[in-house]
CSV table of C-alpha atoms in Angstrom, one decimal:
chain,number,residue,atom,x,y,z
A,28,UNK,CA,197.2,183.6,61.8
A,29,UNK,CA,199.7,182.9,58.7
A,30,UNK,CA,200.5,186.1,57.6
A,31,UNK,CA,201.6,185.4,53.9
A,32,UNK,CA,204.7,183.6,53.4
A,33,UNK,CA,205.9,181.6,56.2
A,34,UNK,CA,208.4,183.5,57.6
A,35,UNK,CA,211.8,181.4,58.2
A,36,UNK,CA,213.8,181.8,61.5
A,37,UNK,CA,216.5,183.4,60.5
A,38,UNK,CA,214.6,186.1,58.7
A,39,UNK,CA,214.0,189.6,61.5
A,40,UNK,CA,211.8,190.1,63.7
A,41,UNK,CA,210.9,193.7,62.8
A,42,UNK,CA,210.8,192.1,58.5
A,43,UNK,CA,208.5,189.8,59.6
A,44,UNK,CA,206.0,192.3,62.2
A,45,UNK,CA,206.3,194.4,58.7
A,46,UNK,CA,205.0,192.2,56.5
A,47,UNK,CA,202.5,190.9,59.1
A,48,UNK,CA,201.6,195.0,59.6
A,49,UNK,CA,201.7,195.5,55.5
A,50,UNK,CA,198.7,191.9,55.3
A,51,UNK,CA,196.7,193.4,57.8
A,52,UNK,CA,196.4,196.7,56.5
A,53,UNK,CA,196.5,195.8,52.8
A,54,UNK,CA,194.2,193.2,52.1
A,55,UNK,CA,190.8,192.5,53.5
A,56,UNK,CA,191.5,188.6,54.6
A,57,UNK,CA,189.4,186.3,54.2
A,58,UNK,CA,186.9,187.2,51.2
A,59,UNK,CA,185.0,183.9,50.5
A,60,UNK,CA,184.7,183.6,53.8
A,61,UNK,CA,182.8,186.8,55.0
A,62,UNK,CA,180.8,186.1,51.3
A,63,UNK,CA,179.8,182.8,53.0
A,64,UNK,CA,178.7,184.7,55.7
A,65,UNK,CA,176.7,187.0,53.7
A,66,UNK,CA,175.2,184.7,51.7
A,67,UNK,CA,173.9,182.5,54.7
A,68,UNK,CA,172.9,185.1,57.1
A,69,UNK,CA,171.0,187.0,54.5
A,70,UNK,CA,169.6,183.5,53.4
A,71,UNK,CA,168.6,182.3,57.0
A,72,UNK,CA,166.8,185.6,58.1
A,73,UNK,CA,165.0,185.6,54.2
A,74,UNK,CA,163.7,182.5,54.4
A,75,UNK,CA,162.4,183.1,57.8
A,76,UNK,CA,160.3,186.2,57.1
A,77,UNK,CA,159.1,184.3,53.9
A,78,UNK,CA,158.0,181.6,55.9
A,79,UNK,CA,156.2,183.4,58.5
A,80,UNK,CA,155.0,185.8,56.0
A,81,UNK,CA,151.2,184.8,56.8
A,82,UNK,CA,151.9,185.0,60.7
A,83,UNK,CA,153.9,188.3,60.2
A,84,UNK,CA,151.3,190.4,61.7
A,85,UNK,CA,150.7,187.3,64.8
A,86,UNK,CA,154.9,187.8,65.1
A,87,UNK,CA,156.1,191.1,65.4
A,88,UNK,CA,153.1,192.9,64.2
A,89,UNK,CA,149.5,194.8,65.9
A,90,UNK,CA,147.8,191.4,66.4
A,91,UNK,CA,150.6,190.3,68.2
A,92,UNK,CA,150.5,189.0,71.8
A,93,UNK,CA,153.0,191.5,72.8
A,94,UNK,CA,151.7,195.1,72.3
A,95,UNK,CA,152.7,197.6,70.9
A,96,UNK,CA,152.4,199.5,74.3
A,97,UNK,CA,153.9,197.1,75.8
A,98,UNK,CA,156.8,196.7,73.4
A,99,UNK,CA,157.0,200.6,73.8
A,100,UNK,CA,157.9,200.1,77.8
A,101,UNK,CA,160.1,197.2,77.1
A,102,UNK,CA,161.9,199.6,74.6
A,103,UNK,CA,161.7,202.4,77.2
A,104,UNK,CA,163.8,200.0,80.0
A,105,UNK,CA,166.3,198.4,77.0
A,106,UNK,CA,166.2,200.7,75.0
A,107,UNK,CA,166.5,198.9,71.9
A,108,UNK,CA,166.5,199.7,68.8
A,109,UNK,CA,163.6,199.1,67.0
A,110,UNK,CA,161.7,201.7,63.9
A,111,UNK,CA,158.4,199.5,64.5
A,112,UNK,CA,158.2,202.0,67.2
A,113,UNK,CA,157.9,205.3,65.6
A,114,UNK,CA,153.9,204.8,64.8
A,115,UNK,CA,151.7,201.6,65.2
A,116,UNK,CA,150.2,201.5,61.9
A,117,UNK,CA,149.0,198.7,60.2
A,118,UNK,CA,150.6,200.7,57.0
A,119,UNK,CA,153.9,200.9,58.8
A,120,UNK,CA,154.8,197.8,59.8
A,121,UNK,CA,153.8,196.5,56.5
A,122,UNK,CA,156.6,198.7,55.0
A,123,UNK,CA,159.0,197.9,57.5
A,124,UNK,CA,158.7,193.9,57.1
A,125,UNK,CA,158.7,193.9,53.1
A,126,UNK,CA,161.6,196.6,53.6
A,127,UNK,CA,163.7,194.0,55.8
A,128,UNK,CA,162.4,190.8,53.0
A,129,UNK,CA,163.8,193.2,49.6
A,130,UNK,CA,167.0,194.3,52.2
A,131,UNK,CA,167.9,190.8,52.8
A,132,UNK,CA,167.5,190.3,48.8
A,133,UNK,CA,169.4,192.5,47.6
A,134,UNK,CA,172.2,191.9,50.9
A,135,UNK,CA,171.3,187.8,49.3
A,136,UNK,CA,172.9,188.7,45.8
A,137,UNK,CA,175.5,191.3,47.5
A,138,UNK,CA,174.0,194.5,45.0
A,139,UNK,CA,175.1,197.6,46.6
A,140,UNK,CA,176.2,195.9,49.4
A,141,UNK,CA,177.5,198.2,52.4
A,142,UNK,CA,174.3,200.1,52.2
A,143,UNK,CA,172.6,197.2,52.0
A,144,UNK,CA,174.0,195.1,55.0
A,145,UNK,CA,173.3,198.7,57.7
A,146,UNK,CA,169.7,198.0,55.9
A,147,UNK,CA,169.1,194.2,56.3
A,148,UNK,CA,170.9,195.3,59.8
A,149,UNK,CA,167.8,197.8,60.6
A,150,UNK,CA,164.9,195.4,59.6
A,151,UNK,CA,166.6,192.5,61.9
A,152,UNK,CA,166.8,194.5,65.0
A,153,UNK,CA,163.5,196.3,64.3
A,154,UNK,CA,161.4,192.9,64.2
A,155,UNK,CA,163.1,191.3,66.6
A,156,UNK,CA,163.5,193.6,69.5
A,157,UNK,CA,159.7,194.2,69.1
A,158,UNK,CA,158.8,191.5,69.8
A,159,UNK,CA,162.3,189.9,71.6
A,160,UNK,CA,160.1,186.1,72.8
A,161,UNK,CA,159.8,185.2,69.6
A,162,UNK,CA,162.5,183.1,68.1
A,163,UNK,CA,164.4,179.8,68.8
A,164,UNK,CA,168.3,180.5,69.4
A,165,UNK,CA,169.1,181.3,65.7
A,166,UNK,CA,167.6,185.1,65.9
A,167,UNK,CA,170.3,186.0,68.5
A,168,UNK,CA,173.2,184.8,66.2
A,169,UNK,CA,171.8,186.8,63.1
A,170,UNK,CA,171.0,189.0,65.2
A,171,UNK,CA,174.8,189.9,66.3
A,172,UNK,CA,176.0,188.8,63.0
A,173,UNK,CA,173.9,191.9,61.3
A,174,UNK,CA,175.9,194.7,63.9
A,175,UNK,CA,178.8,192.6,62.5
A,176,UNK,CA,178.4,192.7,58.5
A,177,UNK,CA,178.2,196.3,58.3
A,178,UNK,CA,182.1,197.0,59.4
A,179,UNK,CA,182.7,193.8,56.6
A,180,UNK,CA,183.8,194.4,53.1
A,181,UNK,CA,181.9,190.9,52.4
A,182,UNK,CA,181.3,191.1,48.7
A,183,UNK,CA,184.6,191.0,47.6
A,184,UNK,CA,183.6,187.4,45.6
A,185,UNK,CA,180.5,186.6,44.5
A,186,UNK,CA,178.4,189.2,44.1
A,187,UNK,CA,176.9,191.1,41.8
A,188,UNK,CA,179.3,194.4,43.8
A,189,UNK,CA,181.9,192.3,42.5
A,190,UNK,CA,181.4,191.9,39.4
A,191,UNK,CA,180.7,195.3,38.1
A,192,UNK,CA,184.4,195.9,39.2
A,193,UNK,CA,185.8,193.5,37.6
A,194,UNK,CA,184.0,195.0,34.4
A,195,UNK,CA,187.1,195.9,31.3
A,196,UNK,CA,187.4,199.8,31.3
A,197,UNK,CA,186.9,202.9,33.0
A,198,UNK,CA,184.2,202.5,35.7
A,199,UNK,CA,180.9,204.0,34.3
A,200,UNK,CA,179.4,206.7,35.8
A,201,UNK,CA,176.9,205.6,38.2
A,202,UNK,CA,174.2,208.4,39.1
A,203,UNK,CA,172.3,206.0,40.8
A,204,UNK,CA,174.5,206.2,44.1
A,205,UNK,CA,174.2,209.8,44.8
A,206,UNK,CA,170.5,209.3,44.7
A,207,UNK,CA,170.5,207.1,47.2
A,208,UNK,CA,172.8,208.4,49.5
A,209,UNK,CA,170.7,210.4,49.5
A,210,UNK,CA,167.3,209.0,49.9
A,211,UNK,CA,168.8,207.5,53.5
A,212,UNK,CA,169.7,210.7,54.3
A,213,UNK,CA,166.4,211.6,54.7
A,214,UNK,CA,166.1,208.2,56.8
A,215,UNK,CA,168.5,209.1,59.3
A,216,UNK,CA,166.9,213.1,59.6
A,217,UNK,CA,164.0,210.4,60.6
A,218,UNK,CA,165.6,208.3,62.5
A,219,UNK,CA,167.0,211.6,64.5
A,220,UNK,CA,163.9,213.2,65.2
A,221,UNK,CA,162.0,209.6,66.3
A,222,UNK,CA,164.9,208.8,68.3
A,223,UNK,CA,163.1,208.8,71.9
A,224,UNK,CA,160.7,206.2,70.7
A,225,UNK,CA,163.9,204.6,68.6
A,226,UNK,CA,166.3,203.9,71.8
A,227,UNK,CA,170.0,203.7,71.9
A,228,UNK,CA,171.6,206.4,70.5
A,229,UNK,CA,174.8,205.0,69.9
A,230,UNK,CA,173.4,203.1,66.8
A,231,UNK,CA,171.8,206.2,65.4
A,232,UNK,CA,175.5,207.4,65.8
A,233,UNK,CA,177.2,204.9,64.3
A,234,UNK,CA,174.6,205.3,60.9
A,235,UNK,CA,175.4,208.6,60.5
A,236,UNK,CA,178.8,207.1,60.7
A,237,UNK,CA,178.7,205.1,58.2
A,238,UNK,CA,176.6,207.2,55.5
A,239,UNK,CA,179.0,209.9,56.4
A,240,UNK,CA,181.9,207.4,55.6
A,241,UNK,CA,179.8,206.5,52.9
A,242,UNK,CA,180.3,209.5,51.4
A,243,UNK,CA,183.4,210.7,52.0
A,244,UNK,CA,184.4,207.4,49.9
A,245,UNK,CA,182.8,208.3,46.8
A,246,UNK,CA,184.1,211.9,47.2
A,247,UNK,CA,187.9,210.4,47.7
A,248,UNK,CA,187.2,207.0,44.7
A,249,UNK,CA,186.4,210.0,42.2
A,250,UNK,CA,188.5,212.6,42.8
A,251,UNK,CA,191.5,212.0,45.4
A,252,UNK,CA,192.6,208.3,44.0
A,253,UNK,CA,195.7,208.9,44.8
A,254,UNK,CA,197.5,208.6,48.9
A,255,UNK,CA,193.6,209.9,50.0
A,256,UNK,CA,192.0,206.5,48.8
A,257,UNK,CA,195.1,203.8,49.8
A,258,UNK,CA,194.6,205.6,53.4
A,259,UNK,CA,191.1,204.8,52.8
A,260,UNK,CA,191.3,201.3,51.5
A,261,UNK,CA,193.8,200.6,54.5
A,262,UNK,CA,190.7,202.2,57.4
A,263,UNK,CA,188.4,200.2,55.4
A,264,UNK,CA,190.3,196.7,55.5
A,265,UNK,CA,191.4,197.1,59.2
A,266,UNK,CA,187.8,197.5,60.2
A,267,UNK,CA,187.0,194.6,57.8
A,268,UNK,CA,189.3,192.6,59.4
A,269,UNK,CA,188.6,193.4,63.6
A,270,UNK,CA,185.2,192.4,62.4
A,271,UNK,CA,185.9,189.1,60.7
A,272,UNK,CA,188.1,188.1,64.1
A,273,UNK,CA,185.3,189.1,66.0
A,274,UNK,CA,182.7,187.1,64.3
A,275,UNK,CA,185.1,184.6,64.8
A,276,UNK,CA,185.3,185.3,68.5
A,277,UNK,CA,181.7,185.1,68.6
A,278,UNK,CA,181.0,181.3,66.9
A,279,UNK,CA,184.2,180.1,69.7
A,280,UNK,CA,182.9,182.2,72.5
A,281,UNK,CA,179.7,180.5,71.5
A,282,UNK,CA,180.3,176.5,71.3
A,283,UNK,CA,182.4,177.4,74.5
A,284,UNK,CA,180.2,178.5,76.5
A,285,UNK,CA,177.4,176.0,75.3
A,286,UNK,CA,180.0,173.3,75.7
A,287,UNK,CA,180.6,173.2,79.0
A,288,UNK,CA,177.4,174.6,80.4
A,289,UNK,CA,176.6,171.1,79.1
A,290,UNK,CA,179.4,169.6,80.8
A,291,UNK,CA,177.3,171.1,84.3
A,292,UNK,CA,173.8,169.1,83.7
A,293,UNK,CA,173.5,165.9,85.0
A,294,UNK,CA,171.7,164.3,81.9
A,295,UNK,CA,174.9,165.4,79.6
A,296,UNK,CA,176.9,163.9,82.3
A,297,UNK,CA,174.9,160.4,81.8
A,298,UNK,CA,174.7,160.9,78.3
A,299,UNK,CA,170.7,161.4,77.7
A,300,UNK,CA,170.2,164.6,76.7
A,301,UNK,CA,169.1,163.7,73.6
A,302,UNK,CA,166.3,161.3,74.4
A,303,UNK,CA,164.4,164.3,75.9
A,304,UNK,CA,163.0,166.7,73.4
A,305,UNK,CA,163.0,163.7,71.3
A,306,UNK,CA,159.8,162.4,73.0
A,307,UNK,CA,158.4,166.5,73.4
A,308,UNK,CA,155.6,167.3,70.5
A,309,UNK,CA,157.0,170.2,69.6
A,310,UNK,CA,160.1,169.0,68.5
A,311,UNK,CA,159.3,166.0,66.4
A,312,UNK,CA,158.2,167.3,63.1
A,313,UNK,CA,159.2,163.4,61.9
A,314,UNK,CA,157.8,161.1,65.3
A,315,UNK,CA,158.7,158.3,63.4
A,316,UNK,CA,163.1,159.3,63.2
A,317,UNK,CA,162.8,160.6,66.3
A,318,UNK,CA,161.3,157.4,67.7
A,319,UNK,CA,164.2,155.7,65.6
A,320,UNK,CA,166.6,157.4,67.4
A,321,UNK,CA,165.4,157.6,70.9
A,322,UNK,CA,164.6,153.3,71.6
A,323,UNK,CA,169.0,153.2,70.8
A,324,UNK,CA,170.4,153.6,73.9
A,325,UNK,CA,173.4,153.5,73.3
A,326,UNK,CA,173.3,155.9,69.9
A,327,UNK,CA,171.9,158.3,72.5
A,328,UNK,CA,175.0,158.3,74.7
A,329,UNK,CA,176.7,158.4,71.5
A,330,UNK,CA,175.6,161.5,70.7
A,331,UNK,CA,175.9,163.4,73.4
A,332,UNK,CA,178.7,163.1,75.1
A,333,UNK,CA,179.9,163.9,70.8
A,334,UNK,CA,178.4,166.6,71.1
A,335,UNK,CA,180.2,168.1,73.9
A,336,UNK,CA,183.8,166.8,73.0
A,337,UNK,CA,182.7,168.4,69.4
A,338,UNK,CA,181.6,171.9,71.2
A,339,UNK,CA,183.9,171.9,73.4
A,340,UNK,CA,186.7,170.9,71.7
A,341,UNK,CA,186.8,172.9,68.8
A,342,UNK,CA,188.2,176.1,69.6
A,343,UNK,CA,191.0,175.0,70.9
A,344,UNK,CA,191.5,172.7,67.2
A,345,UNK,CA,191.6,176.4,65.4
A,346,UNK,CA,195.8,175.7,65.1
A,347,UNK,CA,195.9,172.7,63.4
A,348,UNK,CA,194.0,172.7,59.8
A,349,UNK,CA,192.9,168.9,60.1
A,350,UNK,CA,191.3,168.6,63.4
A,351,UNK,CA,189.9,171.8,62.8
A,352,UNK,CA,188.1,170.8,58.8
A,353,UNK,CA,186.9,167.9,60.7
A,354,UNK,CA,185.4,168.7,63.5
A,355,UNK,CA,183.7,171.5,61.8
A,356,UNK,CA,181.6,168.7,59.4
A,357,UNK,CA,181.1,167.3,62.7
A,358,UNK,CA,179.6,170.4,63.5
A,359,UNK,CA,177.7,171.6,60.6
A,360,UNK,CA,176.1,167.2,60.5
A,361,UNK,CA,175.0,168.1,63.7
A,362,UNK,CA,173.0,170.8,63.3
A,363,UNK,CA,172.0,169.5,60.0
A,364,UNK,CA,170.5,166.9,62.5
A,365,UNK,CA,168.8,169.1,64.5
A,366,UNK,CA,166.8,171.1,62.1
A,367,UNK,CA,166.0,167.7,60.4
A,368,UNK,CA,164.7,166.0,64.3
A,369,UNK,CA,164.2,169.5,65.9
A,370,UNK,CA,162.8,171.3,62.8
A,371,UNK,CA,164.6,173.7,64.3
A,372,UNK,CA,166.0,174.6,60.6
A,373,UNK,CA,166.5,178.0,60.9
A,374,UNK,CA,168.5,178.2,63.9
A,375,UNK,CA,170.2,175.5,61.9
A,376,UNK,CA,171.4,177.8,58.6
A,377,UNK,CA,171.8,180.4,61.0
A,378,UNK,CA,174.3,178.4,62.7
A,379,UNK,CA,175.9,176.4,59.8
A,380,UNK,CA,176.2,180.4,58.1
A,381,UNK,CA,178.4,181.4,61.2
A,382,UNK,CA,180.6,177.9,61.3
A,383,UNK,CA,181.6,178.5,57.6
A,384,UNK,CA,184.0,181.2,58.5
A,385,UNK,CA,186.2,178.2,59.2
A,386,UNK,CA,186.1,176.9,56.0
A,387,UNK,CA,189.2,176.4,54.1
A,388,UNK,CA,189.4,179.1,50.9
A,389,UNK,CA,190.5,175.8,48.5
A,390,UNK,CA,187.7,174.3,49.5
A,391,UNK,CA,185.3,177.6,48.7
A,392,UNK,CA,186.9,178.5,45.4
A,393,UNK,CA,186.7,175.0,44.4
A,394,UNK,CA,182.6,175.1,45.5
A,395,UNK,CA,182.3,178.2,43.8
A,396,UNK,CA,183.7,176.7,40.5
A,397,UNK,CA,181.4,174.2,40.5
A,398,UNK,CA,178.2,176.5,41.4
A,399,UNK,CA,179.2,178.3,38.4
A,400,UNK,CA,179.9,175.5,35.9
A,401,UNK,CA,176.4,173.9,37.3
A,402,UNK,CA,174.5,177.4,36.4
A,403,UNK,CA,176.1,177.6,33.0
A,404,UNK,CA,175.6,174.8,32.0
A,405,UNK,CA,171.3,175.6,33.3
A,406,UNK,CA,172.3,178.8,31.5
A,407,UNK,CA,173.9,179.4,28.7
A,408,UNK,CA,175.0,182.3,27.7
A,409,UNK,CA,176.0,183.1,24.1
A,410,UNK,CA,179.7,184.7,24.2
A,411,UNK,CA,180.1,183.0,27.5
A,412,UNK,CA,183.8,182.2,28.7
A,413,UNK,CA,184.1,178.6,28.6
A,414,UNK,CA,184.2,177.7,32.4
A,415,UNK,CA,187.2,176.0,32.4
A,416,UNK,CA,189.7,179.2,30.9
A,417,UNK,CA,186.9,180.8,33.6
A,418,UNK,CA,188.1,178.7,36.9
A,419,UNK,CA,191.9,179.0,35.9
A,420,UNK,CA,191.7,183.1,36.3
A,421,UNK,CA,190.2,182.7,39.0
A,422,UNK,CA,192.4,180.6,40.3
A,423,UNK,CA,195.1,182.8,39.3
A,424,UNK,CA,194.1,186.4,40.7
A,425,UNK,CA,192.6,184.5,43.9
A,426,UNK,CA,195.4,185.4,46.4
A,427,UNK,CA,193.3,184.8,49.4
A,428,UNK,CA,195.1,184.5,52.7
A,429,UNK,CA,195.8,180.6,54.1
A,430,UNK,CA,194.8,182.2,57.7
A,431,UNK,CA,193.2,180.2,60.5
A,432,UNK,CA,189.5,180.4,58.1
A,433,UNK,CA,191.5,178.5,55.1
């Protein structure tokens, strides 16, 4: 990563090291990238839940082929976490499903993001671990990212939390925060009592730690704004930056393993691998487009080899910004094509959201300004700051580092 101003060769090593440490501990890196990841994954999961709402009982509920008793046996073996094992009643399933939808919406808009990220994780794990055979590959990515998002400060920009924090004047009293904190304590107590049926003790311990940390954060912010608050910010920044690095490494690992496994396949070696899924009825939502593409052997070969080359090469291009950005666009277009041609929109949306962690900061700032300007034209507000002035203010205050993500 590029940490702050590029050091000169004559600068002593200890000074460069001190600057790097200061950057890592004093700043939550990649605020726009983590915001896009938050929005992308919460949107992907929300759209999936809404699309499957009529079929929710068959997928994860009491009417599914994977019965509650079979789910209990599976959880007893793999110790996965799911609150759906607390009860086999339809009412409890409906409550969990509704909370999963609600937490996705609130995480998407960035309301009480620290709390919603935990509830989002609980919803994802509970539903996916209830029926592990329901998914298309994108569920695995959402599963992992739901864990990582808990440790990130993903509400620094493009969130209701950021808008509330940016209001001028002293911070108003927030009675809702302590009330929400107390309600979550009751939920954790219930989860602890049902530990034999929820599995994964470490996850419950993590949630208790996060709950306690949130209480300490509130106390420090309110009654000890000096060095204790600075220390809390340093710890939060370290956790955020570590989680961001893990997310980036996870994306690289996904593409590296996928690319190298493809190389070992004979159909990928002879350039015909893409042809076969285009002939399966399950993966042909648009038969005309599938037949048109499959009818050209040259196009099939180019796309097959191109997929392998892009996936294998991407992790090696991260330190060359221009090449990385070109491959990033190619991978996003590839996933858009998968969504259109193979009928896997949620898998593609999840992968595009994961890819977004490498988007350049300059592009994201530009995109945010354009979205804001379009929103203000559609929904003008009285007394709003002119778009040009607002964009200038954002550009002046944006000091996001040009890291690997930029």
